[in-house]
mmCIF file of C-alpha atoms in Angstrom:
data_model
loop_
_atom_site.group_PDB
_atom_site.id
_atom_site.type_symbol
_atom_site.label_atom_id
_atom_site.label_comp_id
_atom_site.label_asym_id
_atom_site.label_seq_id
_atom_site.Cartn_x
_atom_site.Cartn_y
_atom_site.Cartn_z
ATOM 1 C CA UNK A 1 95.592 192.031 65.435
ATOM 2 C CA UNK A 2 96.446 189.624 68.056
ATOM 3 C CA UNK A 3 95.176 191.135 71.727
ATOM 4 C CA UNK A 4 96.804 190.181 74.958
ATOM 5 C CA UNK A 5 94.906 191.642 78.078
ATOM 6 C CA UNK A 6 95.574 191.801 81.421
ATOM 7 C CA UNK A 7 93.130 192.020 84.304
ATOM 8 C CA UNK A 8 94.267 195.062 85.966
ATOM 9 C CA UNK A 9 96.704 198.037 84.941
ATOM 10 C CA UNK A 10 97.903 198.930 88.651
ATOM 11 C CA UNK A 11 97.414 196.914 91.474
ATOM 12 C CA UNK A 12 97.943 197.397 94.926
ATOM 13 C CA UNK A 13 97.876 194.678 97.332
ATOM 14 C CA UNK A 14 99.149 193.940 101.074
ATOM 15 C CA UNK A 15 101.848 191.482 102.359
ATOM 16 C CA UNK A 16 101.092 188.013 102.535
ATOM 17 C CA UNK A 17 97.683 188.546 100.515
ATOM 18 C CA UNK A 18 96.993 185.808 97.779
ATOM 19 C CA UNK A 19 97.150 187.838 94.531
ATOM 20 C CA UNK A 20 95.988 186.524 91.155
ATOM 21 C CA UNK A 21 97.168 188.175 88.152
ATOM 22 C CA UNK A 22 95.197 187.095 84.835
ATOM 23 C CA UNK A 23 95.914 187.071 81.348
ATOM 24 C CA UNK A 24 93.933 186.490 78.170
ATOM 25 C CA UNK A 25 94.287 186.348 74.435
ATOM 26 C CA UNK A 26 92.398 186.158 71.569
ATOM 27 C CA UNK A 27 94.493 184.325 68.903
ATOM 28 C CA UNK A 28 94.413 181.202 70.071
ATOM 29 C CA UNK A 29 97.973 180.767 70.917
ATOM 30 C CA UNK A 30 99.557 177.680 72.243
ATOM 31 C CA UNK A 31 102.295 179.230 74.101
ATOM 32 C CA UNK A 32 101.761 181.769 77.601
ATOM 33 C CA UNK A 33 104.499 183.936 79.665
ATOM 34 C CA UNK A 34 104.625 185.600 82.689
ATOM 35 C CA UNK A 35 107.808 187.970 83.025
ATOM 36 C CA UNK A 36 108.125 190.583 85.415
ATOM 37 C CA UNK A 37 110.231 193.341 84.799
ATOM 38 C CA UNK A 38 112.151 195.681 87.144
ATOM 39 C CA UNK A 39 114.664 198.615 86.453
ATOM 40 C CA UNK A 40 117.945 197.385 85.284
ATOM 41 C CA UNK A 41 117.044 193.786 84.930
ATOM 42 C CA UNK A 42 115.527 193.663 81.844
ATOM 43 C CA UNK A 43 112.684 190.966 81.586
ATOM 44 C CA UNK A 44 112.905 187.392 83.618
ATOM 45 C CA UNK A 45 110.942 185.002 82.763
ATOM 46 C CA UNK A 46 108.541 183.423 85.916
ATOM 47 C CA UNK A 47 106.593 180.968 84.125
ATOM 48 C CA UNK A 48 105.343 179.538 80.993
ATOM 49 C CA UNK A 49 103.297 177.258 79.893
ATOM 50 C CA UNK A 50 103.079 175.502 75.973
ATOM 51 C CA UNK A 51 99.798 173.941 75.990
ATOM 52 C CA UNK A 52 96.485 173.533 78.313
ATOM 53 C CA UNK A 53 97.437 172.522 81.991
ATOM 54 C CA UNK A 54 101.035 172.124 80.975
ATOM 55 C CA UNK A 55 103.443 174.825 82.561
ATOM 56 C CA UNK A 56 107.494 174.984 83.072
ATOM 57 C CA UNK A 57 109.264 177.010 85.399
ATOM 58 C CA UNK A 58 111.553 180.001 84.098
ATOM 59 C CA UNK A 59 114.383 181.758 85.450
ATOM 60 C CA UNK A 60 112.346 183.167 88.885
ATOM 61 C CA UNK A 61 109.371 180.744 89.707
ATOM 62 C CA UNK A 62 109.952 181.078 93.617
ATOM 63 C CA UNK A 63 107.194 182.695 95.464
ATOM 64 C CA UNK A 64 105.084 182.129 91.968
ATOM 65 C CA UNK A 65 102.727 179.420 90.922
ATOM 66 C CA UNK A 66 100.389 179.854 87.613
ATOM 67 C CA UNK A 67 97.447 178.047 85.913
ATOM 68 C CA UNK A 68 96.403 177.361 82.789
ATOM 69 C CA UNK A 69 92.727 175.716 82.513
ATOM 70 C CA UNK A 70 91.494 176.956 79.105
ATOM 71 C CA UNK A 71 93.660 178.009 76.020
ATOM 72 C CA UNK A 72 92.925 181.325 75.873
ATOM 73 C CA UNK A 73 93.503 182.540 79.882
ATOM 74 C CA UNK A 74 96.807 181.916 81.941
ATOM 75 C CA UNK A 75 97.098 183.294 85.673
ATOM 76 C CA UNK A 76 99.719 183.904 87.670
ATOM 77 C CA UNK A 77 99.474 183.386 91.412
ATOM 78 C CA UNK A 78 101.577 185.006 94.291
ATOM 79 C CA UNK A 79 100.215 182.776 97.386
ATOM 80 C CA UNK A 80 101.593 185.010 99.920
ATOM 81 C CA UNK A 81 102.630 188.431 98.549
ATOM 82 C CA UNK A 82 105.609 190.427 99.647
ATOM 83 C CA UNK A 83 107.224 193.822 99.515
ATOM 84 C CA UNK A 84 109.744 191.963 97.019
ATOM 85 C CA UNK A 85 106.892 191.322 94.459
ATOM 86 C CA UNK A 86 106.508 194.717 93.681
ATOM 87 C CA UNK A 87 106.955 194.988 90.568
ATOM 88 C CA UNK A 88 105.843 195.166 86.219
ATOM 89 C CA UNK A 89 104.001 192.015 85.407
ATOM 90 C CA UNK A 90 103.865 191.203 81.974
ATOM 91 C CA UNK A 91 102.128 188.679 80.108
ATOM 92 C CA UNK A 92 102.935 187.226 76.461
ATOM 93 C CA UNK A 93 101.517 184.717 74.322
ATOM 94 C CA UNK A 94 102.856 183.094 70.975
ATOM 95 C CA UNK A 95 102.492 180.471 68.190
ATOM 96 C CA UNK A 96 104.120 177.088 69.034
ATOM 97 C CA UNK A 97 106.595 177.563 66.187
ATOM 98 C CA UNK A 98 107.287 181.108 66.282
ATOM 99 C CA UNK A 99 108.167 181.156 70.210
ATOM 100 C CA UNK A 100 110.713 184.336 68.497
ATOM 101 C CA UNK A 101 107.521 186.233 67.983
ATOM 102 C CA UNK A 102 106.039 186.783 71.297
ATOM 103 C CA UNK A 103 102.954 189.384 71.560
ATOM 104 C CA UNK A 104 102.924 191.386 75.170
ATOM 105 C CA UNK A 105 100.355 192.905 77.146
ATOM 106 C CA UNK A 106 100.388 196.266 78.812
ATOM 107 C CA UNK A 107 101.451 194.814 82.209
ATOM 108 C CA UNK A 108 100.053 195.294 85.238
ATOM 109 C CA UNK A 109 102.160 197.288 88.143
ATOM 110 C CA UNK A 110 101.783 195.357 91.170
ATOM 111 C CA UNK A 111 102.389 197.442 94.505
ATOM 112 C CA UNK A 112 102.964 195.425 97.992
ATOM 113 C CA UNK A 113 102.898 197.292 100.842
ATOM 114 C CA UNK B 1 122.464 180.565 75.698
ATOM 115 C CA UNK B 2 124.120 183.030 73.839
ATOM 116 C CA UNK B 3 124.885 186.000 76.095
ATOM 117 C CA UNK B 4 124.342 189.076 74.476
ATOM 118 C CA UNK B 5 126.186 192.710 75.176
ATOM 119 C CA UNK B 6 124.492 195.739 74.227
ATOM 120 C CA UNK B 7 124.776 199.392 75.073
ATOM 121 C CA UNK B 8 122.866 200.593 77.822
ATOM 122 C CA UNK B 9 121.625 204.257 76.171
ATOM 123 C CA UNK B 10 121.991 205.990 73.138
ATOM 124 C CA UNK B 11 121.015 209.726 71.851
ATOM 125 C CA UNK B 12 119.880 210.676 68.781
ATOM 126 C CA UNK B 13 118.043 213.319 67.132
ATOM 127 C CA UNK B 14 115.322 213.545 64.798
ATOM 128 C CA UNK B 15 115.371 212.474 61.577
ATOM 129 C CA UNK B 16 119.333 210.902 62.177
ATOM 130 C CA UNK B 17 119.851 206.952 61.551
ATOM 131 C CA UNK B 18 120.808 204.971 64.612
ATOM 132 C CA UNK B 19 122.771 202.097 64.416
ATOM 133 C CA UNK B 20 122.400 199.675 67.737
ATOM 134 C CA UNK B 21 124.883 197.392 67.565
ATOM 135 C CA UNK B 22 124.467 193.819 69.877
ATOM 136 C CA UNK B 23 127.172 191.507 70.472
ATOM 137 C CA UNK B 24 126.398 187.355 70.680
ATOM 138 C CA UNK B 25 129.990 185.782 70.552
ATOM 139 C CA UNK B 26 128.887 182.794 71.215
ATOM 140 C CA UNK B 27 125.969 182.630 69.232
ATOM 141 C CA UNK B 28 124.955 179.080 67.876
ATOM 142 C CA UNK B 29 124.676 177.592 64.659
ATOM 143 C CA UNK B 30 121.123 177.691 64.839
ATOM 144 C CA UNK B 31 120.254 181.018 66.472
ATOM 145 C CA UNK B 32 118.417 183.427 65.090
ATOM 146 C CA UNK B 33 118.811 187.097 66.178
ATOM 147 C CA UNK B 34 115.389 188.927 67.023
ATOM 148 C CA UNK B 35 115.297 192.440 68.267
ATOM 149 C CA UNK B 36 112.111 193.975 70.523
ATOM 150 C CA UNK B 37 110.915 197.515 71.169
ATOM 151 C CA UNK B 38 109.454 198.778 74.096
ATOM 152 C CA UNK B 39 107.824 202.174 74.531
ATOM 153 C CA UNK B 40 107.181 203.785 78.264
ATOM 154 C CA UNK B 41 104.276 201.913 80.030
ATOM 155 C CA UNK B 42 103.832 198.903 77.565
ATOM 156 C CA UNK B 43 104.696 195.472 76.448
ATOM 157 C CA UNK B 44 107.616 194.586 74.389
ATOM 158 C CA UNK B 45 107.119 194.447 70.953
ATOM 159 C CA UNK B 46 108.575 192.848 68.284
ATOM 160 C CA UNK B 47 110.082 194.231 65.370
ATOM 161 C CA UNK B 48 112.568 192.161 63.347
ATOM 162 C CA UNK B 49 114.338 189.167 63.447
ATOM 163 C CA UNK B 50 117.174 187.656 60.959
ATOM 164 C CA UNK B 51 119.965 185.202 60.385
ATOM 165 C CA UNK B 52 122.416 186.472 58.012
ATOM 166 C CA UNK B 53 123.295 189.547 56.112
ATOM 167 C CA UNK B 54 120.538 191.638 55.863
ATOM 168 C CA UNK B 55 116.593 192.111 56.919
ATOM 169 C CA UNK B 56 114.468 195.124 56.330
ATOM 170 C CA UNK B 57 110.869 195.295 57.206
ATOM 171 C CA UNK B 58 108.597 198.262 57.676
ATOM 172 C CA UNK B 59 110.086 199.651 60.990
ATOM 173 C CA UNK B 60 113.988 198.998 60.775
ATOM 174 C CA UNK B 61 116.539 196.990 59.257
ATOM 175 C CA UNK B 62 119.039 193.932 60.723
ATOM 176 C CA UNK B 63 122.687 193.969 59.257
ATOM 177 C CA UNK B 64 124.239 190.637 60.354
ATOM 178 C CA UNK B 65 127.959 190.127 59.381
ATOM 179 C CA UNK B 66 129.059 186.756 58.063
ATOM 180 C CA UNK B 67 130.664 185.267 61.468
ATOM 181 C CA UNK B 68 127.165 186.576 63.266
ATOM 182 C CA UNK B 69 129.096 187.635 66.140
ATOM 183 C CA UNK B 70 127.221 190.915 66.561
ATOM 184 C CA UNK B 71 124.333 192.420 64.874
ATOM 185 C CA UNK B 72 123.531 195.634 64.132
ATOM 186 C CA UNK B 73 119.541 197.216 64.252
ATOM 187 C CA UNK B 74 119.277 200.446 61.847
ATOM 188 C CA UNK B 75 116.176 202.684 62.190
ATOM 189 C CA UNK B 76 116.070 205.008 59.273
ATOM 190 C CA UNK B 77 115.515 208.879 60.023
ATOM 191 C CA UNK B 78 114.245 208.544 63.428
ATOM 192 C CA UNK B 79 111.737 210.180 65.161
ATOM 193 C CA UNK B 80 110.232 211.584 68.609
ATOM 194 C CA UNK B 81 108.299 207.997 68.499
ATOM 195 C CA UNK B 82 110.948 205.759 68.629
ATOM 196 C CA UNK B 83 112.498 206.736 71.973
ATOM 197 C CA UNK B 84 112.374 203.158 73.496
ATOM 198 C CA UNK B 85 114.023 200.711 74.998
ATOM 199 C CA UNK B 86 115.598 197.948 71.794
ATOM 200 C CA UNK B 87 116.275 194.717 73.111
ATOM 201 C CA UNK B 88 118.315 191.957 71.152
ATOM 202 C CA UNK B 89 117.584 188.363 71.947
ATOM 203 C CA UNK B 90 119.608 185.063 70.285
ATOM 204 C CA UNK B 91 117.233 182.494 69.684
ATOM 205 C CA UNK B 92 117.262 178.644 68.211
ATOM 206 C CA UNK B 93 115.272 176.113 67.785
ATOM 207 C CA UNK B 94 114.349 173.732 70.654
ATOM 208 C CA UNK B 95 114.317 176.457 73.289
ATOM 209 C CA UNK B 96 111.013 177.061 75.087
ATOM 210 C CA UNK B 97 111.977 180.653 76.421
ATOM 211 C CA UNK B 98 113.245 184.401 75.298
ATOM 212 C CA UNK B 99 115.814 185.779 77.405
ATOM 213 C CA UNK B 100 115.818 189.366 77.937
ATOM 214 C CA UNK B 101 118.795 191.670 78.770
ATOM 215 C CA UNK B 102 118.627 195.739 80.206
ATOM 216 C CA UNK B 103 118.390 196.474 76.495
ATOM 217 C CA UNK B 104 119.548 199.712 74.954
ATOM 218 C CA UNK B 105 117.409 202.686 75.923
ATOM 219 C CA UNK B 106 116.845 205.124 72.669
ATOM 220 C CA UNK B 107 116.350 208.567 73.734
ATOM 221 C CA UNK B 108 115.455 211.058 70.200
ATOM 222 C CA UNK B 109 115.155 214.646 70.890
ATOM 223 C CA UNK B 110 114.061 217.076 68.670
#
């Protein structure tokens, strides 16, 4: 079974901290997301990135920046958290040619206070 | 991008069949439709995807009508389990992203 982790389930951090967020997965996966969800917005897509070092912005990159060194690990970054931020942060990974197929994470529930 | 309309909640009770029906008017040539599951506290998953006419896997079934306008997911005889949020997604090739809506939130009571 493919495995997507994420560092932390719940999070709580202060405003304008530096937060990192990581993800890792064990299938060796070309393709990494970071979506955030909130209630009664469905998923939005922050970030993703198709191969090492190589990212694209999504729909909501502001206030986000993200890293991908090694295959297997992507990070998202919030350089200076705020209250906004709060929020589900979920993590995906896929094959390059099944992008459809996209395997999640738990998330991690990031708190700004 | 194919928008796509869905309803926002839906009741059932066990051991009924619910039928969530998505509509992608605009739907491309190439797009396929996908559908995802989410249960409380956890990552989407994914559960089917098709073109045309019909898919059935393990977990539910796709009915796609011949103009692919709309789509319709079918869980068989559900249960307690598959309260969950169902979201429907148009995809095609050459896009780098899936774009989620609200999805339809599945409530099954006993």
């Amino acid at each position: 079974d493919v495995k997507v982790t994420q560092s932390s389930r719940y999070l709580v951090k202060r405003t304008g901290e530096k937060v990192f967020l990581e993800c890792v997965q064990d299938m060796d996966h070309e393709n990494m997301f970071w979506y955030r969800q909130d209630p009664g917005l469905g998923l939005r897509l922050i970030y993703f990135s198709y191969d090492v070092k190589m990212k694209e912005k999504g729909d909501i990159p502001e206030g986000y920046s993200v890293s991908r060194e090694k295959k297997e690990r992507f990070s998202l970054i919030l350089e200076s958290a705020s209250t906004n931020q709060t929020s589900m942060y979920l993590c995906a990974s896929s094959l390059s040619g099944t992008l459809y197929e996209q395997y999640f994470g738990p998330g991690t529930r990031l708190t700004v206070t | 991008l194919a928008k796509t309309t869905q309803p926002i909640s839906m009741d059932s009770y066990e051991g009924q069949e619910v039928n969530i029906t998505c509509s992608h008017n605009n739907i491309a040539t190439n797009d396929y439709i996908t559908w995802y599951q989410q249960f409380p506290s956890q990552g989407p998953r994914f559960i089917i995807q098709g073109y045309k006419t019909k898919v059935t896997n393990e977990v539910a079934s796709l009915f796609i009508p011949a103009d692919r306008k709309s789509s319709t997911l079918s869980l068989p005889r559900v249960s307690l389990s598959d309260t969950a949020v169902y979201y429907c997604l148009v995809f095609g090739p050459g896009r780098r992203a899936l774009t989620f809506g609200s999805g339809t939130r599945l409530q099954v009571q006993p």
